[in-house]
Structure formats: structure tokens, C-alpha cells
PDB file of C-alpha atoms in Angstrom:
ATOM      1  CA  MET P 177      87.382-192.801  84.748  1.00 53.00           C
ATOM      2  CA  VAL P 178      90.223-192.661  82.169  1.00 53.00           C
ATOM      3  CA  LYS P 179      91.462-195.864  80.698  1.00 55.00           C
ATOM      4  CA  ARG P 180      95.111-195.647  80.260  1.00 59.00           C
ATOM      5  CA  PRO P 181      97.816-198.193  79.119  1.00 56.00           C
ATOM      6  CA  ASP P 182      98.914-200.804  81.752  1.00 61.00           C
ATOM      7  CA  PRO P 183     102.644-200.246  82.325  1.00 60.00           C
ATOM      8  CA  LEU P 184     102.822-203.890  83.471  1.00 60.00           C
ATOM      9  CA  GLU P 185     101.704-204.911  80.056  1.00 67.00           C
ATOM     10  CA  SER P 186     104.137-202.650  78.298  1.00 75.00           C
ATOM     11  CA  THR P 187     107.673-203.823  77.388  1.00 82.00           C
ATOM     12  CA  PRO P 188     109.984-201.828  80.006  1.00 86.00           C
ATOM     13  CA  PRO P 189     112.984-199.768  78.744  1.00 90.00           C
ATOM     14  CA  ALA P 190     116.060-201.544  78.267  1.00 90.00           C
ATOM     15  CA  PHE P 191     118.854-198.854  77.587  1.00 93.00           C
ATOM     16  CA  SER P 192     122.505-199.780  77.851  1.00 93.00           C
ATOM     17  CA  ALA P 193     124.682-198.276  80.633  1.00 93.00           C
ATOM     18  CA  ASP P 194     126.552-196.124  78.185  1.00 94.00           C
ATOM     19  CA  VAL P 195     123.260-194.819  76.586  1.00 95.00           C
ATOM     20  CA  ALA P 196     121.962-194.092  79.954  1.00 95.00           C
ATOM     21  CA  ARG P 197     124.933-192.291  81.063  1.00 96.00           C
ATOM     22  CA  GLN P 198     124.802-189.989  77.920  1.00 96.00           C
ATOM     23  CA  ILE P 199     121.291-189.187  78.637  1.00 96.00           C
ATOM     24  CA  LEU P 200     122.163-188.216  82.065  1.00 97.00           C
ATOM     25  CA  ARG P 201     124.999-185.965  80.912  1.00 97.00           C
ATOM     26  CA  ASP P 202     123.160-184.495  78.204  1.00 97.00           C
ATOM     27  CA  GLY P 203     119.881-184.026  79.846  1.00 97.00           C
ATOM     28  CA  PHE P 204     120.565-183.231  83.317  1.00 97.00           C
ATOM     29  CA  GLY P 205     124.187-181.985  83.237  1.00 97.00           C
ATOM     30  CA  VAL P 206     125.234-184.850  85.608  1.00 96.00           C
ATOM     31  CA  GLU P 207     128.520-186.632  84.995  1.00 95.00           C
ATOM     32  CA  SER P 208     128.635-190.098  86.597  1.00 95.00           C
ATOM     33  CA  THR P 209     131.394-192.111  87.687  1.00 93.00           C
ATOM     34  CA  SER P 210     129.336-195.227  88.077  1.00 93.00           C
ATOM     35  CA  LEU P 211     125.786-196.164  87.026  1.00 95.00           C
ATOM     36  CA  ARG P 212     124.482-199.060  88.941  1.00 95.00           C
ATOM     37  CA  PRO P 213     121.092-200.860  87.732  1.00 94.00           C
ATOM     38  CA  LEU P 214     118.413-201.202  90.403  1.00 91.00           C
ATOM     39  CA  ALA P 215     115.500-203.575  90.460  1.00 83.00           C
ATOM     40  CA  ALA P 216     112.322-202.225  88.881  1.00 80.00           C
ATOM     41  CA  GLU P 217     109.182-203.864  87.662  1.00 77.00           C
ATOM     42  CA  ARG P 218     108.113-201.762  84.782  1.00 83.00           C
ATOM     43  CA  ASP P 219     110.841-198.925  84.564  1.00 90.00           C
ATOM     44  CA  GLN P 220     114.495-198.902  84.299  1.00 94.00           C
ATOM     45  CA  ASN P 221     116.334-197.352  87.306  1.00 94.00           C
ATOM     46  CA  PHE P 222     120.166-196.606  88.149  1.00 96.00           C
ATOM     47  CA  ARG P 223     121.945-195.288  91.028  1.00 96.00           C
ATOM     48  CA  ALA P 224     124.246-192.636  89.543  1.00 97.00           C
ATOM     49  CA  ASP P 225     127.285-191.643  91.564  1.00 96.00           C
ATOM     50  CA  THR P 226     129.206-188.498  90.661  1.00 96.00           C
ATOM     51  CA  PRO P 227     132.867-187.579  91.210  1.00 95.00           C
ATOM     52  CA  ASP P 228     131.983-185.162  94.208  1.00 94.00           C
ATOM     53  CA  GLY P 229     130.337-187.719  96.070  1.00 94.00           C
ATOM     54  CA  GLN P 230     126.655-186.998  95.138  1.00 95.00           C
ATOM     55  CA  ARG P 231     124.210-189.713  94.452  1.00 96.00           C
ATOM     56  CA  PHE P 232     120.988-189.674  92.460  1.00 97.00           C
ATOM     57  CA  LEU P 233     118.220-192.012  91.269  1.00 96.00           C
ATOM     58  CA  PHE P 234     117.976-191.880  87.372  1.00 97.00           C
ATOM     59  CA  LYS P 235     114.851-193.474  86.262  1.00 96.00           C
ATOM     60  CA  ILE P 236     113.779-194.212  82.583  1.00 95.00           C
ATOM     61  CA  SER P 237     110.007-194.649  82.697  1.00 92.00           C
ATOM     62  CA  ASN P 238     107.856-196.990  80.795  1.00 89.00           C
ATOM     63  CA  PRO P 239     106.176-195.082  78.196  1.00 86.00           C
ATOM     64  CA  ALA P 240     102.835-196.487  79.235  1.00 84.00           C
ATOM     65  CA  ASP P 241     103.181-193.691  81.794  1.00 83.00           C
ATOM     66  CA  ASP P 242     101.990-190.694  79.510  1.00 84.00           C
ATOM     67  CA  ARG P 243     102.490-186.966  80.207  1.00 89.00           C
ATOM     68  CA  PRO P 244      99.582-186.445  82.557  1.00 90.00           C
ATOM     69  CA  ILE P 245     100.761-189.188  84.862  1.00 90.00           C
ATOM     70  CA  LEU P 246     104.204-187.896  84.930  1.00 93.00           C
ATOM     71  CA  GLU P 247     103.031-184.402  85.563  1.00 94.00           C
ATOM     72  CA  MET P 248     100.660-185.704  88.352  1.00 94.00           C
ATOM     73  CA  GLN P 249     103.489-187.431  90.013  1.00 94.00           C
ATOM     74  CA  ALA P 250     105.819-184.468  89.772  1.00 94.00           C
ATOM     75  CA  ALA P 251     103.087-182.100  91.286  1.00 96.00           C
ATOM     76  CA  ALA P 252     102.355-184.679  93.971  1.00 96.00           C
ATOM     77  CA  LEU P 253     105.966-184.839  95.079  1.00 96.00           C
ATOM     78  CA  ARG P 254     106.178-180.973  95.136  1.00 95.00           C
ATOM     79  CA  HIS P 255     102.918-180.908  97.380  1.00 97.00           C
ATOM     80  CA  ILE P 256     104.243-183.493  99.811  1.00 97.00           C
ATOM     81  CA  GLU P 257     107.534-181.408 100.255  1.00 96.00           C
ATOM     82  CA  ARG P 258     105.424-178.294 101.002  1.00 96.00           C
ATOM     83  CA  VAL P 259     103.018-179.973 103.360  1.00 97.00           C
ATOM     84  CA  ASP P 260     105.104-182.394 105.184  1.00 97.00           C
ATOM     85  CA  PRO P 261     108.837-181.867 104.325  1.00 96.00           C
ATOM     86  CA  GLY P 262     109.950-184.574 107.012  1.00 96.00           C
ATOM     87  CA  LEU P 263     108.464-187.353 104.895  1.00 97.00           C
ATOM     88  CA  PRO P 264     111.114-189.392 103.267  1.00 96.00           C
ATOM     89  CA  VAL P 265     110.111-188.955  99.653  1.00 96.00           C
ATOM     90  CA  MET P 266     112.061-188.372  96.674  1.00 94.00           C
ATOM     91  CA  ARG P 267     112.671-184.897  95.335  1.00 94.00           C
ATOM     92  CA  ALA P 268     112.598-184.415  91.551  1.00 94.00           C
ATOM     93  CA  LEU P 269     115.528-182.573  90.017  1.00 96.00           C
ATOM     94  CA  PRO P 270     115.207-180.447  86.951  1.00 95.00           C
ATOM     95  CA  THR P 271     116.714-181.079  83.437  1.00 96.00           C
ATOM     96  CA  VAL P 272     119.237-178.633  82.018  1.00 97.00           C
ATOM     97  CA  THR P 273     116.274-176.789  80.522  1.00 96.00           C
ATOM     98  CA  ARG P 274     114.508-176.642  83.826  1.00 95.00           C
ATOM     99  CA  GLU P 275     111.973-179.095  82.801  1.00 94.00           C
ATOM    100  CA  SER P 276     110.755-182.058  84.872  1.00 93.00           C
ATOM    101  CA  TRP P 277     111.783-184.777  82.508  1.00 95.00           C
ATOM    102  CA  ILE P 278     113.187-185.273  78.968  1.00 96.00           C
ATOM    103  CA  GLU P 279     111.888-187.580  76.190  1.00 95.00           C
ATOM    104  CA  VAL P 280     114.549-189.963  74.779  1.00 95.00           C
ATOM    105  CA  PRO P 281     114.099-192.295  71.835  1.00 94.00           C
ATOM    106  CA  GLY P 282     114.722-195.906  72.354  1.00 90.00           C
ATOM    107  CA  PRO P 283     115.987-198.553  70.283  1.00 84.00           C
ATOM    108  CA  ASP P 284     112.408-199.987  69.636  1.00 87.00           C
ATOM    109  CA  GLY P 285     111.366-196.828  68.198  1.00 88.00           C
ATOM    110  CA  ARG P 286     109.143-195.548  71.332  1.00 91.00           C
ATOM    111  CA  ASN P 287     109.857-192.521  73.221  1.00 93.00           C
ATOM    112  CA  TYR P 288     110.926-192.794  76.771  1.00 95.00           C
ATOM    113  CA  PRO P 289     110.574-190.154  79.611  1.00 95.00           C
ATOM    114  CA  ALA P 290     113.765-189.839  81.710  1.00 97.00           C
ATOM    115  CA  ARG P 291     113.710-188.155  85.197  1.00 97.00           C
ATOM    116  CA  LEU P 292     116.317-187.550  87.992  1.00 97.00           C
ATOM    117  CA  PHE P 293     115.696-187.792  91.685  1.00 97.00           C
ATOM    118  CA  THR P 294     117.437-187.433  94.902  1.00 96.00           C
ATOM    119  CA  PHE P 295     118.646-190.760  96.155  1.00 96.00           C
ATOM    120  CA  LEU P 296     117.163-192.085  99.431  1.00 95.00           C
ATOM    121  CA  PRO P 297     119.045-194.236 101.908  1.00 93.00           C
ATOM    122  CA  GLY P 298     118.112-197.646 102.998  1.00 95.00           C
ATOM    123  CA  GLN P 299     117.214-201.170 101.932  1.00 93.00           C
ATOM    124  CA  VAL P 300     114.293-203.397 100.927  1.00 92.00           C
ATOM    125  CA  VAL P 301     113.471-205.632 103.855  1.00 93.00           C
ATOM    126  CA  VAL P 302     111.345-208.850 104.061  1.00 91.00           C
ATOM    127  CA  ASN P 303     108.111-208.521 106.233  1.00 90.00           C
ATOM    128  CA  THR P 304     109.283-211.309 108.586  1.00 91.00           C
ATOM    129  CA  ALA P 305     112.255-209.308 109.603  1.00 93.00           C
ATOM    130  CA  LEU P 306     109.913-206.266 110.938  1.00 95.00           C
ATOM    131  CA  THR P 307     109.612-205.819 114.609  1.00 95.00           C
ATOM    132  CA  THR P 308     106.293-204.589 116.140  1.00 95.00           C
ATOM    133  CA  GLU P 309     107.799-200.995 116.476  1.00 96.00           C
ATOM    134  CA  ALA P 310     108.818-201.180 112.951  1.00 96.00           C
ATOM    135  CA  ILE P 311     105.267-202.242 111.898  1.00 96.00           C
ATOM    136  CA  TRP P 312     103.736-199.486 114.039  1.00 97.00           C
ATOM    137  CA  SER P 313     106.151-196.945 112.327  1.00 96.00           C
ATOM    138  CA  HIS P 314     105.159-198.127 108.919  1.00 96.00           C
ATOM    139  CA  GLY P 315     101.444-197.610 109.737  1.00 97.00           C
ATOM    140  CA  GLN P 316     102.219-194.087 111.045  1.00 97.00           C
ATOM    141  CA  THR P 317     104.241-193.235 107.851  1.00 97.00           C
ATOM    142  CA  THR P 318     101.416-194.559 105.799  1.00 97.00           C
ATOM    143  CA  ALA P 319      98.892-192.285 107.407  1.00 98.00           C
ATOM    144  CA  ARG P 320     101.378-189.235 107.203  1.00 98.00           C
ATOM    145  CA  LEU P 321     101.662-189.678 103.518  1.00 98.00           C
ATOM    146  CA  GLY P 322      97.790-189.820 103.077  1.00 97.00           C
ATOM    147  CA  ARG P 323      97.584-186.838 105.268  1.00 98.00           C
ATOM    148  CA  ALA P 324     100.063-185.031 103.120  1.00 98.00           C
ATOM    149  CA  LEU P 325      98.170-185.931  99.882  1.00 97.00           C
ATOM    150  CA  ARG P 326      94.754-184.767 101.612  1.00 95.00           C
ATOM    151  CA  GLY P 327      94.804-181.366  99.710  1.00 93.00           C
ATOM    152  CA  PHE P 328      96.048-182.437  96.521  1.00 96.00           C
ATOM    153  CA  PHE P 329      94.257-183.191  93.412  1.00 93.00           C
ATOM    154  CA  HIS P 330      95.312-183.507  89.652  1.00 94.00           C
ATOM    155  CA  PRO P 331      93.195-184.457  86.654  1.00 91.00           C
ATOM    156  CA  ALA P 332      95.127-187.476  85.949  1.00 90.00           C
ATOM    157  CA  ALA P 333      94.119-188.949  89.274  1.00 88.00           C
ATOM    158  CA  ASP P 334      91.073-190.098  87.596  1.00 81.00           C
ATOM    159  CA  TYR P 335      93.212-193.133  86.560  1.00 72.00           C
ATOM    160  CA  GLU P 336      91.722-196.836  86.029  1.00 71.00           C
ATOM    161  CA  ILE P 337      94.149-199.369  87.220  1.00 71.00           C
ATOM    162  CA  LEU P 338      93.434-203.040  87.815  1.00 65.00           C
ATOM    163  CA  TRP P 339      94.768-203.345  91.299  1.00 68.00           C
ATOM    164  CA  ASP P 340      92.500-200.461  92.466  1.00 76.00           C
ATOM    165  CA  ILE P 341      90.332-202.275  95.021  1.00 77.00           C
ATOM    166  CA  THR P 342      87.312-200.086  94.006  1.00 78.00           C
ATOM    167  CA  HIS P 343      87.367-201.693  90.273  1.00 77.00           C
ATOM    168  CA  LEU P 344      87.283-205.236  91.667  1.00 78.00           C
ATOM    169  CA  PRO P 345      84.096-206.609  89.791  1.00 78.00           C
ATOM    170  CA  ARG P 346      86.140-205.726  86.518  1.00 79.00           C
ATOM    171  CA  LEU P 347      88.540-208.642  87.445  1.00 79.00           C
ATOM    172  CA  ARG P 348      85.885-211.259  87.314  1.00 83.00           C
ATOM    173  CA  PRO P 349      86.800-212.347  83.774  1.00 81.00           C
ATOM    174  CA  LEU P 350      90.295-212.910  85.023  1.00 81.00           C
ATOM    175  CA  LEU P 351      89.212-215.619  87.541  1.00 81.00           C
ATOM    176  CA  SER P 352      89.864-218.226  84.800  1.00 82.00           C
ATOM    177  CA  HIS P 353      93.711-217.463  85.127  1.00 82.00           C
ATOM    178  CA  LEU P 354      93.662-219.042  88.696  1.00 80.00           C
ATOM    179  CA  SER P 355      94.399-222.696  88.090  1.00 81.00           C
ATOM    180  CA  ASP P 356      93.836-223.803  91.642  1.00 79.00           C
ATOM    181  CA  GLY P 357      89.967-224.499  91.738  1.00 83.00           C
ATOM    182  CA  LEU P 358      89.606-224.199  95.434  1.00 84.00           C
ATOM    183  CA  ARG P 359      91.363-220.767  95.415  1.00 82.00           C
ATOM    184  CA  ARG P 360      89.149-219.723  92.451  1.00 83.00           C
ATOM    185  CA  ALA P 361      86.079-220.462  94.259  1.00 87.00           C
ATOM    186  CA  GLN P 362      87.424-218.474  97.358  1.00 84.00           C
ATOM    187  CA  VAL P 363      88.154-215.497  95.277  1.00 82.00           C
ATOM    188  CA  GLU P 364      84.801-215.636  93.514  1.00 85.00           C
ATOM    189  CA  ARG P 365      83.158-215.652  96.796  1.00 87.00           C
ATOM    190  CA  VAL P 366      85.176-212.545  97.809  1.00 85.00           C
ATOM    191  CA  LEU P 367      84.007-210.861  94.504  1.00 86.00           C
ATOM    192  CA  ASP P 368      80.275-211.688  95.574  1.00 88.00           C
ATOM    193  CA  ARG P 369      80.633-210.309  99.034  1.00 88.00           C
ATOM    194  CA  PHE P 370      82.362-207.169  97.668  1.00 87.00           C
ATOM    195  CA  GLN P 371      79.455-206.389  95.216  1.00 88.00           C
ATOM    196  CA  ALA P 372      76.852-207.281  97.950  1.00 90.00           C
ATOM    197  CA  MET P 373      78.330-205.757 101.051  1.00 90.00           C
ATOM    198  CA  VAL P 374      81.449-203.332 100.261  1.00 90.00           C
ATOM    199  CA  GLU P 375      80.794-201.697  97.085  1.00 91.00           C
ATOM    200  CA  PRO P 376      77.613-200.030  97.986  1.00 93.00           C
ATOM    201  CA  ALA P 377      79.380-198.438 100.913  1.00 94.00           C
ATOM    202  CA  LEU P 378      82.412-197.041  99.095  1.00 93.00           C
ATOM    203  CA  PRO P 379      80.779-193.769  97.902  1.00 93.00           C
ATOM    204  CA  GLY P 380      80.159-192.730 101.426  1.00 95.00           C
ATOM    205  CA  LEU P 381      83.790-193.117 102.473  1.00 96.00           C
ATOM    206  CA  ARG P 382      86.357-190.481 102.552  1.00 96.00           C
ATOM    207  CA  ALA P 383      88.228-190.323  99.231  1.00 95.00           C
ATOM    208  CA  GLN P 384      91.160-188.437  97.934  1.00 96.00           C
ATOM    209  CA  VAL P 385      94.316-188.997  95.875  1.00 96.00           C
ATOM    210  CA  ILE P 386      96.220-191.960  97.682  1.00 95.00           C
ATOM    211  CA  HIS P 387      99.688-193.392  97.007  1.00 94.00           C
ATOM    212  CA  GLY P 388      97.993-196.812  96.559  1.00 89.00           C
ATOM    213  CA  ASP P 389     100.792-199.265  97.183  1.00 89.00           C
ATOM    214  CA  MET P 390     103.038-198.631 100.477  1.00 92.00           C
ATOM    215  CA  SER P 391     104.072-202.166 100.161  1.00 89.00           C
ATOM    216  CA  LEU P 392     107.626-203.297 101.172  1.00 91.00           C
ATOM    217  CA  ASP P 393     108.528-203.148  97.578  1.00 88.00           C
ATOM    218  CA  ASN P 394     108.070-199.420  97.361  1.00 90.00           C
ATOM    219  CA  VAL P 395     109.779-198.317 100.659  1.00 93.00           C
ATOM    220  CA  LEU P 396     113.322-198.431 101.941  1.00 95.00           C
ATOM    221  CA  LEU P 397     113.987-199.119 105.693  1.00 97.00           C
ATOM    222  CA  GLY P 398     116.865-197.891 107.682  1.00 96.00           C
ATOM    223  CA  ASP P 399     118.976-199.813 110.332  1.00 95.00           C
ATOM    224  CA  ASP P 400     116.231-199.150 112.635  1.00 95.00           C
ATOM    225  CA  LEU P 401     113.650-200.766 110.399  1.00 95.00           C
ATOM    226  CA  ARG P 402     111.955-197.506 109.957  1.00 95.00           C
ATOM    227  CA  VAL P 403     110.817-196.069 106.584  1.00 96.00           C
ATOM    228  CA  SER P 404     113.689-194.006 105.324  1.00 96.00           C
ATOM    229  CA  GLY P 405     112.461-193.856 101.803  1.00 96.00           C
ATOM    230  CA  ILE P 406     109.165-194.010  99.567  1.00 95.00           C
ATOM    231  CA  VAL P 407     110.338-194.339  96.335  1.00 87.00           C
ATOM    232  CA  ASP P 408     107.366-195.249  94.031  1.00 86.00           C
ATOM    233  CA  PHE P 409     104.488-193.242  93.261  1.00 90.00           C
ATOM    234  CA  GLY P 410     103.334-195.112  90.080  1.00 84.00           C
ATOM    235  CA  ASP P 411     100.061-196.411  91.640  1.00 86.00           C
ATOM    236  CA  MET P 412      98.530-192.982  92.724  1.00 90.00           C
ATOM    237  CA  THR P 413      94.960-192.780  92.103  1.00 90.00           C
ATOM    238  CA  HIS P 414      91.763-191.158  93.455  1.00 92.00           C
ATOM    239  CA  ALA P 415      89.959-193.788  95.901  1.00 92.00           C
ATOM    240  CA  PRO P 416      88.773-194.117  99.461  1.00 94.00           C
ATOM    241  CA  LEU P 417      91.632-193.217 101.871  1.00 96.00           C
ATOM    242  CA  VAL P 418      91.074-196.580 103.693  1.00 95.00           C
ATOM    243  CA  CYS P 419      92.389-198.455 100.895  1.00 92.00           C
ATOM    244  CA  ASP P 420      95.737-197.295 101.512  1.00 93.00           C
ATOM    245  CA  LEU P 421      95.781-198.949 104.864  1.00 95.00           C
ATOM    246  CA  ALA P 422      94.211-202.076 103.500  1.00 92.00           C
ATOM    247  CA  VAL P 423      96.830-202.500 100.776  1.00 89.00           C
ATOM    248  CA  THR P 424      99.600-202.004 103.538  1.00 92.00           C
ATOM    249  CA  ILE P 425      98.249-204.594 105.809  1.00 91.00           C
ATOM    250  CA  ALA P 426      97.900-207.037 103.014  1.00 87.00           C
ATOM    251  CA  ASP P 427     101.341-206.704 102.116  1.00 85.00           C
ATOM    252  CA  VAL P 428     103.218-205.943 105.199  1.00 84.00           C
ATOM    253  CA  LEU P 429     101.623-208.684 107.143  1.00 83.00           C
ATOM    254  CA  HIS P 430     101.324-211.441 104.498  1.00 81.00           C
ATOM    255  CA  GLY P 431     102.641-214.977 105.821  1.00 81.00           C
ATOM    256  CA  ARG P 432     103.475-213.684 109.187  1.00 86.00           C
ATOM    257  CA  GLU P 433     102.726-216.148 112.042  1.00 88.00           C
ATOM    258  CA  ASP P 434     101.676-213.213 114.391  1.00 92.00           C
ATOM    259  CA  ALA P 435      99.458-211.592 111.707  1.00 88.00           C
ATOM    260  CA  ILE P 436      96.796-210.570 114.269  1.00 90.00           C
ATOM    261  CA  GLU P 437      99.205-208.882 116.636  1.00 93.00           C
ATOM    262  CA  ALA P 438     101.181-207.367 113.599  1.00 93.00           C
ATOM    263  CA  THR P 439      97.900-206.093 112.232  1.00 93.00           C
ATOM    264  CA  ASP P 440      96.990-204.303 115.516  1.00 95.00           C
ATOM    265  CA  ALA P 441     100.332-202.606 115.689  1.00 96.00           C
ATOM    266  CA  LEU P 442     100.212-201.507 112.056  1.00 96.00           C
ATOM    267  CA  ILE P 443      96.449-199.963 112.752  1.00 97.00           C
ATOM    268  CA  ARG P 444      97.583-198.414 115.861  1.00 98.00           C
ATOM    269  CA  GLY P 445     100.454-196.649 114.068  1.00 98.00           C
ATOM    270  CA  TYR P 446      98.051-195.551 111.254  1.00 98.00           C
ATOM    271  CA  VAL P 447      95.433-194.056 113.694  1.00 98.00           C
ATOM    272  CA  SER P 448      97.979-192.300 115.690  1.00 98.00           C
ATOM    273  CA  VAL P 449      97.946-189.929 112.816  1.00 98.00           C
ATOM    274  CA  THR P 450      94.575-190.588 111.099  1.00 98.00           C
ATOM    275  CA  PRO P 451      91.644-192.177 113.186  1.00 98.00           C
ATOM    276  CA  LEU P 452      89.451-194.268 111.268  1.00 98.00           C
ATOM    277  CA  GLU P 453      85.753-193.480 110.730  1.00 97.00           C
ATOM    278  CA  ASP P 454      83.385-196.075 111.863  1.00 96.00           C
ATOM    279  CA  GLU P 455      82.318-197.023 108.309  1.00 96.00           C
ATOM    280  CA  GLU P 456      86.090-197.402 107.383  1.00 96.00           C
ATOM    281  CA  ALA P 457      86.887-199.555 110.369  1.00 96.00           C
ATOM    282  CA  GLY P 458      83.859-201.723 109.586  1.00 94.00           C
ATOM    283  CA  LEU P 459      85.035-202.367 106.068  1.00 93.00           C
ATOM    284  CA  LEU P 460      88.706-202.679 106.716  1.00 92.00           C
ATOM    285  CA  ALA P 461      88.812-206.537 107.196  1.00 89.00           C
ATOM    286  CA  ASP P 462      86.838-207.092 103.979  1.00 88.00           C
ATOM    287  CA  LEU P 463      89.165-204.699 102.064  1.00 88.00           C
ATOM    288  CA  ASN P 464      92.187-206.634 103.386  1.00 82.00           C
ATOM    289  CA  VAL P 465      90.737-209.968 102.129  1.00 81.00           C
ATOM    290  CA  ILE P 466      89.892-208.018  98.793  1.00 79.00           C
ATOM    291  CA  GLU P 467      93.294-206.922  98.238  1.00 76.00           C
ATOM    292  CA  ASP P 468      94.653-210.597  98.749  1.00 72.00           C
ATOM    293  CA  GLY P 469      92.211-211.699  96.083  1.00 70.00           C
ATOM    294  CA  ILE P 470      93.303-208.933  93.719  1.00 76.00           C
ATOM    295  CA  ASP P 471      96.971-209.908  94.217  1.00 73.00           C
ATOM    296  CA  ASP P 472      96.269-213.623  93.446  1.00 72.00           C
ATOM    297  CA  ILE P 473      94.350-212.831  90.287  1.00 75.00           C
ATOM    298  CA  LEU P 474      96.852-210.281  88.877  1.00 70.00           C
ATOM    299  CA  LYS P 475      99.708-212.674  89.605  1.00 71.00           C
ATOM    300  CA  ALA P 476      98.007-215.407  87.882  1.00 72.00           C
ATOM    301  CA  GLN P 477      97.251-213.314  84.823  1.00 68.00           C
ATOM    302  CA  ARG P 478     100.979-212.058  84.606  1.00 64.00           C
ATOM    303  CA  ALA P 479     102.133-215.594  85.078  1.00 60.00           C
ATOM    304  CA  ARG P 480      99.823-216.759  82.210  1.00 62.00           C
ATOM    305  CA  ALA P 481     100.872-213.786  80.032  1.00 55.00           C
ATOM    306  CA  VAL P 482     104.699-214.636  80.533  1.00 49.00           C
ATOM    307  CA  LYS P 483     103.885-218.117  79.606  1.00 50.00           C
ATOM    308  CA  GLY P 484     102.316-217.134  76.410  1.00 50.00           C
ATOM    309  CA  ASP P 485     105.199-214.950  75.475  1.00 44.00           C
ATOM    310  CA  GLU P 486     107.653-217.891  75.922  1.00 42.00           C
ATOM    311  CA  ASN P 487     105.422-220.063  73.833  1.00 40.00           C
ATOM    312  CA  ALA P 488     105.500-217.524  71.031  1.00 36.00           C
ATOM    313  CA  TYR P 489     109.389-218.209  70.470  1.00 31.00           C
TER     314      TYR P 489
END
């Protein structure tokens, strides 16, 4: 397992619009009439519009995503396009020198990878707005993406990330970040159960490169509330296939009053493409609870880190 820098702990890029426009022009030969910033957690994204009406996604990536990770993402997008061209994933566009990305110096002295992609339609939607049909479709799309990646591998997929369910025990030292004592005790019991019941079963599960985060932050939905764009492949790793479904359930259904019915719809959509094996079905509820615990721990850790940064000034 390769330990790499955590992009969420690395300062994201902060290029001005004028500099980004110059990079786009010189590196990709694209002249933009407008460059609109888009929300991003660890990168810097722009929607680039051109005089002839074309629209692109211009991404300046966090330098913590090194060359092997970028090469894996580019290879995965090409593989998906070959295997299931109907999946709504971005298409990577080449630089003027026919490369997948360019390196650009930042104002802080670091080098940043810059990439250009096709722009996907749609919008980010809150989970409470999803209909049963939309939830079923989301499950189906998650399974299609997993199936499309089934034959894909890259050496960089041996990538250790904290939010990978299979590495849950490594989060135990971070429990102290949870200020709510009751919640801390609950998550500690989740960790205990994982090590006793779930971890021993993981080696026997189907495993492959998975997307890792088909949450509503990483997909765009059309007017019909079906997935019209899958926009972030930054969490890909080699892990049990069922983890993709567990992550999706935890995010898409969090806080819904009809969580049981919605979970049923999402699973039915998923198994319409990829039926669950008995061992996977038996672990799914545990994996879903585990994902919630991971989310709580990492949110508390980030909040503590941000507070520490603020106190430094």
C-alpha cells in the first residue's frame, strides 16, 4: 500500500482568472470568452466558454495528486469510454503538445497540473429532492461505473486514503477529534465491530479499482433527476466492490425520513446491473454504518485542523 500526500491537507491552487485564462490559451490552445469559477474541495475548477459556443471544464489540480495518480485517472477515463461509452463521464482533452496535462508554476513556488475536460450538463441536487425513481437510477449508474472499471487496473490504484473503508482501524487515533462523548463512544463501537466481524471477511470479497465516492457532491443530475455527469475521480482506489455501494447509500440517503424505502430503491437499482454476492449482502449494513463513522471522524479532524490554522494568525 502506497502512502501519498492527502490532497485535503494540501493547500489548494488559487490562480487568478487572468492567469488561468493564459494557461488555458498557451497550454491547450483554447481562447475563452468567460472563465467561471466552480466549487471544488481540493482543486481549482473553471467553466470555460469559447467564442464558438463550446464549453469546457478547466481543472488546476492540487499538487498532492502526483503523476501516477493523474496517469491513473486519465487511463480510467479512456477505459470507461471504451467499455461503456454511454456513461456520463468527462472526456480528457489533450494539450497543444498532445499530452494529458501540463505543469504550471504557482505563486507559492509549487508546480500544479492543469487539465482540460469536456463539460457535462446538470446541477448538484440535495438528497431530499430525489424521487424513488431517481434513487433507483443512481444505484444503477453506480453499478454501471463499477462494471466499466471491472477490467481496469493501474499501479497507482494501490493508494492509501483515509476515507477508504478497508483502512478504518487507522482512524482510531483520530477519535479524540470527536468532541461529543456519546458519538465518540458509538464510533468506537463501530471500530470494534469492524475489526471483529468485517475486516476478517474483506479478503474474500470481490475487489477491483472502484470510483470510491459516488456521492451527490461528485455527480450532476439532469432535470429528470438522473445522473447526467460523473465529475470527480479523485478517490479511486483498489477496494472491495461493495464499498462503492456502501458509500453511495451513506451519502445519498443521509437524513432522509424514508431512508429504509430509499435504501431499498438504491440497492434494487444497483443489483439490476450487478447482483450482490451473499457475503457482500451480509456486510452491507455494517459497511454503511462504518462509512457514517468515517465521515464523522474526518469532518471532526478537518474542523480541528481549520481551527488550528485560524489560531495561528
